[in-house]
Amino acid sequence: MAKRSWIGLSVLLAAWAVASSAQDAKTVIQNAEKNMGEVQSIQFSGTGKAGGLGQSWSPNGPWHGTIITSYTRTIDYSGRSSKEELTRTQENPPSRGGEPPFAGEQKQVNLVSGEYAWNQPGNMPIPVNALADERQLQIWLTPQGFLKAAAENNATLTRGKNASVISFKVGEHKVTGEINGQNLVTKVDTWIANPVLGDMLVDTVYSDYKDFNGVKFPTHIVQKQGGFPTLDLNVTDVKANVEGAALEVPEAVRQAAPPPVRVTSQKLADGVWFLGGGSHNSVLVEFKDYVAVVEAPNNDARSEAVMAEVKKLVPDKPIRYVVNTHHHYDHSGGLRTYVADGVTIITNEGNKAFYERAWQQPRTLEPDMLSRNPRKPVFITYKDKYVLTDGSQSIEIHRIQGDNHNEFMSFAYLPKEKILIEADDFSPPAPNGPGLVPVSLGFANNLYDNLKRLKLDVETIAPLHGRVVPFTEMEKALGKSAG
């Protein structure tokens, strides 16, 4: 009887603690809203720096940086919509690392309204509805947005050393934030799914608050994703309750269906196929008793589709190896799918520790094949060169010296077929289109010099972005004489 009484009392105490925490949280939120200014919409502008997530030069280094010369974000909280407009330029000299190279100014307009997301680089909207969830979450990471989301989602309170810590969930995403003794939001954390890092921390710090006509807003915002800044913004202007903040979703965006994951195969030689059909390509090479795939980009879905195509083309041989050219997330996000299938990864020795560490992170937000069927990854690593051969077929893998795109960038070469398989350093320009921008020219010239240093006889380039071209197209793009 006494035991039951203690259990009943424990339950009551727990319920009381939760109710008390919620009530205390409500008071803290209300005090912060009163101090910071209650708004229905907000617009803030500034300048700063951007970092390209997953596009660092070194696996353990900061993201590739660019300069933000102009930034404006307009949020309608009641309509759950946001319009982010920014103009970027390269650093001088350009920072080492990835992202598609550009010259001059690059303008971006990223929008979200409810379940719809789109980009507007020109007059025609480009639907990207798969990004709606993440862009919606960013609305609630802003200082005023955090308070509104906390008030709507049964937030709870814990007392930190120097701040009140408010926690709640937005959909599947846990959000925690700190409110200091001046009733200002100083930090907001959440986690989003990433194919390489799993449940990836998004950490936003707000500092140097200023009063903008009755609304207090930080003049310095730093958001880190995966441990390094993706946005470092100095805010110079803030407007509250702006006109025209609500967005109208274009009909083309409303009607857009999720693009299918499509793989198309092009035979390059006996036992060699180019696997395209998307923004990133792979190459299949057949050996006597097995096959190897060069590159596993994007995510589970892309790798599953590529592996299905491989099994159609060569149904009687297992995939034994996958070759990884570099660690950039758009080129390594599908590796875990192959690990789950027992495939050995061939990568530079500089990448192994990074993958092992990253793949140990939890994956609760978006479980993939490997998290559902755990298996220890098996690596073959090399310093400068590795040759995969069975005596009749060979893939040579070479690290590129002096590469500014990636510290451990490598390419694959098929000596019998004279085919070069390379990522990012040369993406063939469209026929009769503009030539390579200066950053791309630097990458491609360095690749060309490495090919000459190694005395490789290349006839065909199978790029991991773009179309298959003869080697003479690279020579033309670089202004080199044939031969």
Short mmCIF file of C-alpha atoms in Angstrom, two decimals:
data_model
loop_
_atom_site.label_atom_id
_atom_site.label_comp_id
_atom_site.label_asym_id
_atom_site.label_seq_id
_atom_site.Cartn_x
_atom_site.Cartn_y
_atom_site.Cartn_z
CA MET A 1 0.00 0.00 0.00
CA ALA A 2 2.84 2.38 0.93
CA LYS A 3 4.63 1.51 -2.33
CA ARG A 4 1.53 2.46 -4.36
CA SER A 5 1.28 5.74 -2.46
CA TRP A 6 4.88 6.59 -3.29
CA ILE A 7 4.31 5.75 -6.98
CA GLY A 8 1.20 7.91 -7.04
CA LEU A 9 3.05 10.76 -5.34
CA SER A 10 5.95 10.48 -7.80
CA VAL A 11 3.56 10.72 -10.75
CA LEU A 12 1.86 13.77 -9.21
CA LEU A 13 5.20 15.44 -8.52
CA ALA A 14 6.37 14.79 -12.09
CA ALA A 15 3.14 16.21 -13.50
CA TRP A 16 3.46 19.22 -11.22
CA ALA A 17 7.06 19.79 -12.32
CA VAL A 18 6.08 19.72 -16.02
CA ALA A 19 3.14 22.10 -15.42
CA SER A 20 5.33 24.39 -13.34
CA SER A 21 8.05 24.37 -16.01
CA ALA A 22 5.51 25.21 -18.72
CA GLN A 23 4.06 28.01 -16.62
CA ASP A 24 7.52 29.43 -15.85
CA ALA A 25 8.41 29.19 -19.55
CA LYS A 26 5.27 31.12 -20.46
CA THR A 27 6.28 33.95 -18.12
CA VAL A 28 9.85 34.07 -19.48
CA ILE A 29 8.57 34.09 -23.08
CA GLN A 30 6.06 36.86 -22.37
CA ASN A 31 8.67 39.00 -20.67
CA ALA A 32 11.05 38.58 -23.62
CA GLU A 33 8.30 39.38 -26.17
CA LYS A 34 7.37 42.52 -24.24
CA ASN A 35 11.01 43.61 -24.09
CA MET A 36 11.98 42.77 -27.68
CA GLY A 37 8.76 43.98 -29.29
CA GLU A 38 5.88 41.89 -30.58
CA VAL A 39 5.77 41.85 -34.38
CA GLN A 40 3.72 40.13 -37.06
CA SER A 41 6.44 40.47 -39.67
CA ILE A 42 10.03 41.63 -39.76
CA GLN A 43 12.67 42.58 -42.31
CA PHE A 44 16.38 42.76 -41.55
CA SER A 45 19.28 43.68 -43.81
CA GLY A 46 23.04 43.66 -43.65
CA THR A 47 26.32 42.35 -45.03
CA GLY A 48 28.72 39.63 -44.00
CA LYS A 49 30.04 36.23 -45.02
CA ALA A 50 28.53 32.92 -46.14
CA GLY A 51 29.94 29.42 -45.77
CA GLY A 52 29.07 26.57 -48.15
CA LEU A 53 27.93 23.62 -46.02
CA GLY A 54 29.98 20.49 -46.71
CA GLN A 55 32.26 22.30 -49.19
CA SER A 56 35.43 22.75 -47.15
CA TRP A 57 38.88 22.37 -48.65
CA SER A 58 39.95 20.02 -45.84
CA PRO A 59 37.64 17.41 -44.26
CA ASN A 60 38.12 19.09 -40.85
CA GLY A 61 38.30 22.70 -42.02
CA PRO A 62 35.77 25.56 -42.29
CA TRP A 63 33.28 25.74 -45.12
CA HIS A 64 34.19 27.47 -48.37
CA GLY A 65 33.67 31.19 -47.79
CA THR A 66 32.16 33.95 -49.90
CA ILE A 67 31.39 37.61 -49.16
CA ILE A 68 27.78 38.76 -48.77
CA THR A 69 27.64 42.27 -50.19
CA SER A 70 23.88 42.59 -49.72
CA TYR A 71 21.41 40.64 -47.59
CA THR A 72 17.70 41.17 -46.87
CA ARG A 73 15.32 38.75 -45.24
CA THR A 74 11.61 39.39 -44.94
CA ILE A 75 9.51 37.13 -42.69
CA ASP A 76 5.74 37.04 -42.27
CA TYR A 77 5.25 35.06 -39.08
CA SER A 78 1.48 34.75 -39.31
CA GLY A 79 1.72 33.55 -42.93
CA ARG A 80 4.72 31.31 -42.16
CA SER A 81 6.63 32.69 -45.11
CA SER A 82 10.13 34.01 -45.70
CA LYS A 83 11.99 35.68 -48.55
CA GLU A 84 15.77 35.71 -48.38
CA GLU A 85 17.63 37.87 -50.91
CA LEU A 86 21.40 37.97 -51.03
CA THR A 87 24.24 38.90 -53.35
CA ARG A 88 27.61 37.17 -53.01
CA THR A 89 31.08 37.67 -54.44
CA GLN A 90 34.24 35.60 -54.15
CA GLU A 91 36.81 36.45 -51.52
CA ASN A 92 40.02 38.00 -52.87
CA PRO A 93 41.79 35.71 -53.49
CA PRO A 94 38.97 33.12 -53.65
CA SER A 95 38.97 30.84 -50.61
CA ARG A 96 39.92 27.24 -51.22
CA GLY A 97 37.08 24.74 -51.26
CA GLY A 98 33.95 23.87 -53.15
CA GLU A 99 30.58 25.22 -54.32
CA PRO A 100 29.96 25.79 -58.05
CA PRO A 101 32.45 28.54 -58.98
CA PHE A 102 31.09 31.88 -60.16
CA ALA A 103 32.53 35.20 -61.30
CA GLY A 104 31.40 38.69 -60.35
CA GLU A 105 28.18 38.86 -58.36
CA GLN A 106 25.85 35.94 -57.73
CA LYS A 107 22.31 36.83 -56.71
CA GLN A 108 20.05 34.39 -54.86
CA VAL A 109 16.41 34.63 -53.86
CA ASN A 110 15.18 31.80 -51.60
CA LEU A 111 11.52 31.65 -50.63
CA VAL A 112 9.16 29.53 -48.54
CA SER A 113 5.48 29.75 -47.73
CA GLY A 114 3.89 26.94 -45.76
CA GLU A 115 4.70 23.64 -47.45
CA TYR A 116 6.01 25.29 -50.61
CA ALA A 117 9.58 26.42 -51.32
CA TRP A 118 11.10 27.91 -54.42
CA ASN A 119 14.06 29.90 -55.73
CA GLN A 120 13.65 32.93 -57.95
CA PRO A 121 16.92 33.68 -59.74
CA GLY A 122 14.99 35.40 -62.56
CA ASN A 123 11.41 35.72 -63.70
CA MET A 124 10.66 32.00 -63.50
CA PRO A 125 10.31 30.33 -60.09
CA ILE A 126 12.22 27.09 -59.55
CA PRO A 127 10.28 24.74 -57.23
CA VAL A 128 12.35 23.21 -54.42
CA ASN A 129 9.55 21.97 -52.18
CA ALA A 130 11.84 19.40 -50.58
CA LEU A 131 13.53 22.34 -48.82
CA ALA A 132 10.29 23.73 -47.35
CA ASP A 133 10.68 22.01 -43.98
CA GLU A 134 14.19 23.35 -43.41
CA ARG A 135 13.32 26.85 -44.58
CA GLN A 136 10.22 26.86 -42.35
CA LEU A 137 12.42 25.86 -39.43
CA GLN A 138 14.71 28.82 -40.12
CA ILE A 139 11.74 31.16 -39.57
CA TRP A 140 11.43 29.91 -35.99
CA LEU A 141 15.17 30.23 -35.35
CA THR A 142 15.02 34.05 -35.62
CA PRO A 143 14.74 35.84 -32.24
CA GLN A 144 11.10 36.92 -32.57
CA GLY A 145 10.22 33.70 -34.40
CA PHE A 146 11.71 31.62 -31.59
CA LEU A 147 9.48 33.33 -29.03
CA LYS A 148 6.38 32.83 -31.17
CA ALA A 149 7.13 29.14 -31.79
CA ALA A 150 7.89 28.61 -28.09
CA ALA A 151 4.54 30.15 -27.12
CA GLU A 152 2.69 27.92 -29.59
CA ASN A 153 4.44 24.61 -28.83
CA ASN A 154 4.16 24.00 -25.07
CA ALA A 155 7.68 25.08 -24.28
CA THR A 156 9.36 24.05 -21.04
CA LEU A 157 11.96 25.85 -18.98
CA THR A 158 15.22 24.87 -17.30
CA ARG A 159 17.52 27.28 -15.54
CA GLY A 160 20.99 27.60 -17.01
CA LYS A 161 23.98 29.24 -15.35
CA ASN A 162 23.46 32.63 -16.99
CA ALA A 163 20.22 32.21 -18.91
CA SER A 164 16.76 30.67 -19.04
CA VAL A 165 16.75 27.68 -21.40
CA ILE A 166 13.49 27.25 -23.34
CA SER A 167 12.82 23.94 -25.14
CA PHE A 168 10.06 22.75 -27.48
CA LYS A 169 9.50 20.83 -30.71
CA VAL A 170 8.51 22.10 -34.14
CA GLY A 171 7.30 19.01 -35.97
CA GLU A 172 10.13 16.47 -35.58
CA HIS A 173 12.70 19.13 -34.73
CA LYS A 174 13.76 19.83 -31.17
CA VAL A 175 14.53 23.51 -30.58
CA THR A 176 16.28 24.97 -27.55
CA GLY A 177 17.09 28.60 -26.92
CA GLU A 178 18.60 30.83 -24.28
CA ILE A 179 17.08 34.05 -22.95
CA ASN A 180 19.42 36.15 -20.84
CA GLY A 181 18.74 38.35 -17.82
CA GLN A 182 17.96 41.30 -20.11
CA ASN A 183 15.09 39.31 -21.66
CA LEU A 184 16.91 38.90 -24.97
CA VAL A 185 17.22 35.73 -27.08
CA THR A 186 20.95 35.04 -27.32
CA LYS A 187 21.20 31.51 -28.72
CA VAL A 188 18.98 29.01 -30.55
CA ASP A 189 19.88 25.40 -31.36
CA THR A 190 18.14 22.77 -33.45
CA TRP A 191 19.05 19.68 -35.45
CA ILE A 192 18.35 18.81 -39.09
CA ALA A 193 19.02 15.66 -41.11
CA ASN A 194 22.17 15.54 -43.21
CA PRO A 195 23.27 12.52 -45.32
CA VAL A 196 26.87 12.79 -44.08
CA LEU A 197 26.53 14.14 -40.52
CA GLY A 198 23.21 12.57 -39.50
CA ASP A 199 21.34 14.69 -36.93
CA MET A 200 23.34 17.87 -37.64
CA LEU A 201 23.46 20.69 -35.10
CA VAL A 202 22.33 24.11 -36.32
CA ASP A 203 23.61 26.63 -33.77
CA THR A 204 22.63 30.33 -34.05
CA VAL A 205 24.09 33.01 -31.78
CA TYR A 206 22.60 36.52 -31.47
CA SER A 207 24.58 39.41 -30.00
CA ASP A 208 24.99 43.19 -29.93
CA TYR A 209 21.29 44.00 -29.69
CA LYS A 210 20.07 47.44 -30.79
CA ASP A 211 16.71 49.19 -30.62
CA PHE A 212 15.22 49.74 -34.08
CA ASN A 213 12.19 51.98 -33.57
CA GLY A 214 10.90 50.01 -30.60
CA VAL A 215 12.03 46.56 -31.76
CA LYS A 216 15.17 45.08 -30.26
CA PHE A 217 17.14 42.97 -32.72
CA PRO A 218 20.71 41.62 -32.80
CA THR A 219 23.19 43.42 -35.03
CA HIS A 220 25.41 40.33 -35.21
CA ILE A 221 24.11 36.88 -36.22
CA VAL A 222 26.31 33.81 -36.54
CA GLN A 223 24.79 30.52 -37.62
CA LYS A 224 26.89 27.37 -37.64
CA GLN A 225 25.91 24.12 -39.31
CA GLY A 226 28.06 21.06 -38.76
CA GLY A 227 30.41 23.07 -36.55
CA PHE A 228 31.36 25.92 -38.91
CA PRO A 229 29.64 29.19 -39.88
CA THR A 230 27.25 29.15 -42.82
CA LEU A 231 26.18 32.75 -42.08
CA ASP A 232 28.01 35.57 -40.32
CA LEU A 233 25.81 38.64 -40.72
CA ASN A 234 26.23 42.21 -39.54
CA VAL A 235 22.71 43.67 -39.39
CA THR A 236 22.43 47.34 -40.32
CA ASP A 237 18.68 47.86 -40.64
CA VAL A 238 15.51 46.32 -39.20
CA LYS A 239 11.88 47.12 -40.04
CA ALA A 240 8.89 45.69 -38.16
CA ASN A 241 5.44 44.94 -39.54
CA VAL A 242 6.51 45.61 -43.13
CA GLU A 243 3.97 45.87 -45.93
CA GLY A 244 3.98 43.09 -48.53
CA ALA A 245 5.65 40.55 -46.28
CA ALA A 246 3.10 37.85 -47.12
CA LEU A 247 4.05 35.74 -50.14
CA GLU A 248 1.85 34.42 -52.92
CA VAL A 249 2.88 30.94 -53.99
CA PRO A 250 3.30 30.68 -57.78
CA GLU A 251 1.00 28.14 -59.40
CA ALA A 252 3.97 26.34 -60.93
CA VAL A 253 5.31 25.75 -57.40
CA ARG A 254 1.94 24.53 -56.10
CA GLN A 255 1.64 22.04 -58.95
CA ALA A 256 5.23 20.82 -58.88
CA ALA A 257 5.69 17.13 -58.16
CA PRO A 258 8.84 15.83 -56.48
CA PRO A 259 11.39 15.16 -59.23
CA PRO A 260 12.05 11.44 -59.66
CA VAL A 261 15.49 10.04 -58.98
CA ARG A 262 16.48 9.06 -62.49
CA VAL A 263 19.53 7.14 -63.67
CA THR A 264 20.41 6.91 -67.36
CA SER A 265 23.25 4.75 -68.64
CA GLN A 266 25.61 5.44 -71.53
CA LYS A 267 28.04 2.76 -72.63
CA LEU A 268 31.52 4.21 -73.00
CA ALA A 269 33.42 0.97 -73.72
CA ASP A 270 33.07 -2.75 -73.14
CA GLY A 271 32.29 -3.08 -69.43
CA VAL A 272 32.22 0.68 -68.77
CA TRP A 273 29.03 2.73 -68.36
CA PHE A 274 28.44 6.40 -67.55
CA LEU A 275 25.54 6.68 -65.08
CA GLY A 276 23.90 10.09 -65.41
CA GLY A 277 20.36 11.41 -65.30
CA GLY A 278 20.84 13.90 -62.47
CA SER A 279 23.09 16.74 -61.33
CA HIS A 280 25.77 14.23 -60.29
CA ASN A 281 27.11 11.26 -62.22
CA SER A 282 28.76 7.95 -61.41
CA VAL A 283 30.69 5.45 -63.55
CA LEU A 284 30.34 1.65 -63.55
CA VAL A 285 33.37 -0.51 -64.35
CA GLU A 286 33.04 -4.28 -64.82
CA PHE A 287 35.76 -6.70 -63.70
CA LYS A 288 35.96 -10.50 -64.10
CA ASP A 289 34.10 -11.42 -60.91
CA TYR A 290 32.69 -8.13 -59.63
CA VAL A 291 31.96 -4.52 -60.51
CA ALA A 292 33.13 -1.19 -59.08
CA VAL A 293 31.31 2.14 -59.00
CA VAL A 294 33.13 5.45 -59.11
CA GLU A 295 31.39 8.02 -56.88
CA ALA A 296 28.37 7.81 -54.56
CA PRO A 297 26.86 11.31 -54.54
CA ASN A 298 23.93 13.01 -52.79
CA ASN A 299 22.12 10.52 -50.53
CA ASP A 300 20.51 7.11 -50.02
CA ALA A 301 17.94 7.66 -52.75
CA ARG A 302 20.56 8.41 -55.41
CA SER A 303 22.77 5.49 -54.42
CA GLU A 304 19.84 3.06 -54.34
CA ALA A 305 18.84 4.15 -57.85
CA VAL A 306 22.41 3.83 -59.14
CA MET A 307 22.83 0.41 -57.54
CA ALA A 308 19.56 -0.76 -59.13
CA GLU A 309 20.81 0.37 -62.55
CA VAL A 310 24.14 -1.38 -61.96
CA LYS A 311 22.33 -4.63 -61.24
CA LYS A 312 20.33 -4.27 -64.45
CA LEU A 313 23.45 -3.70 -66.52
CA VAL A 314 25.55 -6.42 -64.85
CA PRO A 315 23.09 -8.70 -63.05
CA ASP A 316 25.44 -11.57 -62.27
CA LYS A 317 28.26 -9.73 -60.48
CA PRO A 318 28.29 -8.04 -57.05
CA ILE A 319 29.31 -4.46 -56.40
CA ARG A 320 32.53 -4.94 -54.47
CA TYR A 321 34.08 -1.47 -54.45
CA VAL A 322 32.98 2.16 -54.56
CA VAL A 323 35.59 4.80 -55.38
CA ASN A 324 35.23 8.18 -53.63
CA THR A 325 36.96 11.18 -55.26
CA HIS A 326 36.68 13.61 -52.30
CA HIS A 327 34.76 14.32 -49.10
CA HIS A 328 32.44 17.14 -50.27
CA TYR A 329 28.97 16.24 -49.07
CA ASP A 330 27.36 16.27 -52.52
CA HIS A 331 29.95 13.67 -53.59
CA SER A 332 30.01 11.52 -50.45
CA GLY A 333 26.41 11.64 -49.19
CA GLY A 334 25.56 8.28 -50.77
CA LEU A 335 28.54 6.29 -49.48
CA ARG A 336 26.71 4.89 -46.46
CA THR A 337 24.27 3.09 -48.76
CA TYR A 338 27.12 1.06 -50.22
CA VAL A 339 28.51 0.33 -46.74
CA ALA A 340 25.10 -1.07 -45.77
CA ASP A 341 25.39 -3.41 -48.76
CA GLY A 342 28.86 -4.62 -47.72
CA VAL A 343 30.77 -2.65 -50.36
CA THR A 344 34.37 -1.56 -49.64
CA ILE A 345 35.15 2.17 -49.95
CA ILE A 346 38.31 3.26 -51.76
CA THR A 347 39.24 6.78 -50.68
CA ASN A 348 42.27 8.89 -49.85
CA GLU A 349 43.79 8.30 -46.43
CA GLY A 350 42.94 11.90 -45.50
CA ASN A 351 39.21 11.15 -45.59
CA LYS A 352 38.93 7.94 -43.56
CA ALA A 353 38.94 9.38 -40.03
CA PHE A 354 36.43 12.05 -41.05
CA TYR A 355 33.94 9.48 -42.38
CA GLU A 356 34.35 7.22 -39.37
CA ARG A 357 33.67 10.10 -36.99
CA ALA A 358 30.78 11.62 -38.96
CA TRP A 359 29.04 8.27 -39.42
CA GLN A 360 28.91 7.66 -35.68
CA GLN A 361 26.44 10.52 -35.18
CA PRO A 362 22.78 9.70 -34.38
CA ARG A 363 20.31 9.54 -37.28
CA THR A 364 16.92 9.83 -35.65
CA LEU A 365 15.49 12.51 -37.95
CA GLU A 366 16.04 10.63 -41.19
CA PRO A 367 17.23 7.03 -40.68
CA ASP A 368 19.09 5.65 -43.70
CA MET A 369 19.92 2.12 -44.82
CA LEU A 370 23.06 1.89 -42.71
CA SER A 371 21.39 3.14 -39.53
CA ARG A 372 18.64 0.55 -40.02
CA ASN A 373 21.14 -2.22 -40.79
CA PRO A 374 24.38 -1.27 -38.98
CA ARG A 375 27.62 -2.54 -40.46
CA LYS A 376 31.20 -1.43 -39.87
CA PRO A 377 32.61 0.34 -42.94
CA VAL A 378 35.59 -1.23 -44.69
CA PHE A 379 38.11 1.12 -46.30
CA ILE A 380 41.00 0.82 -48.70
CA THR A 381 43.07 4.01 -48.48
CA TYR A 382 46.04 5.41 -50.36
CA LYS A 383 48.33 8.43 -50.15
CA ASP A 384 48.98 9.35 -53.77
CA LYS A 385 47.95 6.39 -55.95
CA TYR A 386 45.98 3.16 -55.84
CA VAL A 387 45.36 0.63 -58.61
CA LEU A 388 42.34 -1.65 -58.55
CA THR A 389 42.94 -4.50 -60.98
CA ASP A 390 42.13 -8.12 -61.67
CA GLY A 391 44.74 -8.51 -64.39
CA SER A 392 42.45 -7.69 -67.30
CA GLN A 393 40.71 -4.50 -66.15
CA SER A 394 42.24 -1.68 -64.10
CA ILE A 395 41.21 1.56 -62.43
CA GLU A 396 44.06 3.87 -61.49
CA ILE A 397 43.22 6.38 -58.75
CA HIS A 398 45.50 9.40 -58.39
CA ARG A 399 45.50 12.21 -55.85
CA ILE A 400 45.71 15.59 -57.59
CA GLN A 401 48.65 17.68 -56.44
CA GLY A 402 48.04 21.37 -55.72
CA ASP A 403 44.25 21.17 -55.91
CA ASN A 404 42.49 24.27 -54.52
CA HIS A 405 39.05 22.68 -54.69
CA ASN A 406 39.77 19.90 -52.21
CA GLU A 407 42.87 18.92 -50.25
CA PHE A 408 42.56 15.21 -51.08
CA MET A 409 40.86 15.49 -54.48
CA SER A 410 41.49 12.42 -56.64
CA PHE A 411 40.52 11.22 -60.11
CA ALA A 412 40.12 7.78 -61.66
CA TYR A 413 41.71 6.74 -64.94
CA LEU A 414 41.01 3.67 -67.07
CA PRO A 415 44.28 3.03 -68.94
CA LYS A 416 42.90 0.46 -71.37
CA GLU A 417 39.99 2.68 -72.44
CA LYS A 418 41.90 6.00 -71.95
CA ILE A 419 38.98 7.40 -69.95
CA LEU A 420 39.40 10.06 -67.26
CA ILE A 421 36.76 10.16 -64.49
CA GLU A 422 36.98 13.41 -62.51
CA ALA A 423 34.87 15.56 -60.24
CA ASP A 424 34.48 19.35 -60.15
CA ASP A 425 37.88 20.34 -61.54
CA PHE A 426 36.53 20.30 -65.10
CA SER A 427 32.81 20.39 -65.82
CA PRO A 428 32.48 20.76 -69.59
CA PRO A 429 30.80 24.03 -70.62
CA ALA A 430 27.61 23.77 -72.65
CA PRO A 431 28.16 23.77 -76.43
CA ASN A 432 28.29 27.39 -77.65
CA GLY A 433 27.80 28.53 -74.04
CA PRO A 434 30.00 30.76 -71.90
CA GLY A 435 33.47 29.51 -71.08
CA LEU A 436 34.93 28.63 -67.70
CA VAL A 437 35.01 31.36 -65.04
CA PRO A 438 38.45 32.22 -63.58
CA VAL A 439 38.12 29.96 -60.52
CA SER A 440 37.12 27.02 -62.74
CA LEU A 441 39.99 27.76 -65.10
CA GLY A 442 42.38 27.51 -62.17
CA PHE A 443 40.98 24.12 -61.14
CA ALA A 444 41.03 22.78 -64.70
CA ASN A 445 44.55 24.02 -65.48
CA ASN A 446 45.85 22.31 -62.35
CA LEU A 447 44.11 19.07 -63.35
CA TYR A 448 45.60 19.36 -66.85
CA ASP A 449 49.08 19.86 -65.38
CA ASN A 450 48.66 16.74 -63.21
CA LEU A 451 47.62 14.68 -66.24
CA LYS A 452 50.75 15.80 -68.06
CA ARG A 453 52.93 15.18 -64.99
CA LEU A 454 51.63 11.61 -64.79
CA LYS A 455 51.95 11.17 -68.57
CA LEU A 456 48.39 9.83 -68.88
CA ASP A 457 46.98 9.34 -72.35
CA VAL A 458 43.38 10.61 -72.08
CA GLU A 459 40.95 10.39 -74.99
CA THR A 460 37.61 10.72 -73.17
CA ILE A 461 36.49 12.63 -70.09
CA ALA A 462 33.61 11.21 -68.04
CA PRO A 463 32.94 14.12 -65.66
CA LEU A 464 30.98 13.63 -62.47
CA HIS A 465 29.10 16.81 -63.38
CA GLY A 466 27.93 17.31 -66.95
CA ARG A 467 28.32 15.38 -70.19
CA VAL A 468 30.90 13.00 -71.58
CA VAL A 469 33.31 14.83 -73.91
CA PRO A 470 36.51 14.10 -75.82
CA PHE A 471 39.70 15.32 -74.16
CA THR A 472 40.07 17.88 -76.93
CA GLU A 473 37.15 19.82 -75.39
CA MET A 474 39.20 20.36 -72.25
CA GLU A 475 42.16 21.50 -74.32
CA LYS A 476 39.88 23.91 -76.19
CA ALA A 477 38.37 25.29 -72.98
CA LEU A 478 41.88 25.90 -71.60
CA GLY A 479 43.31 27.27 -74.82
CA LYS A 480 45.79 24.40 -75.06
CA SER A 481 47.06 23.07 -78.38
CA ALA A 482 45.82 19.60 -79.21
CA GLY A 483 48.35 16.90 -78.47
#
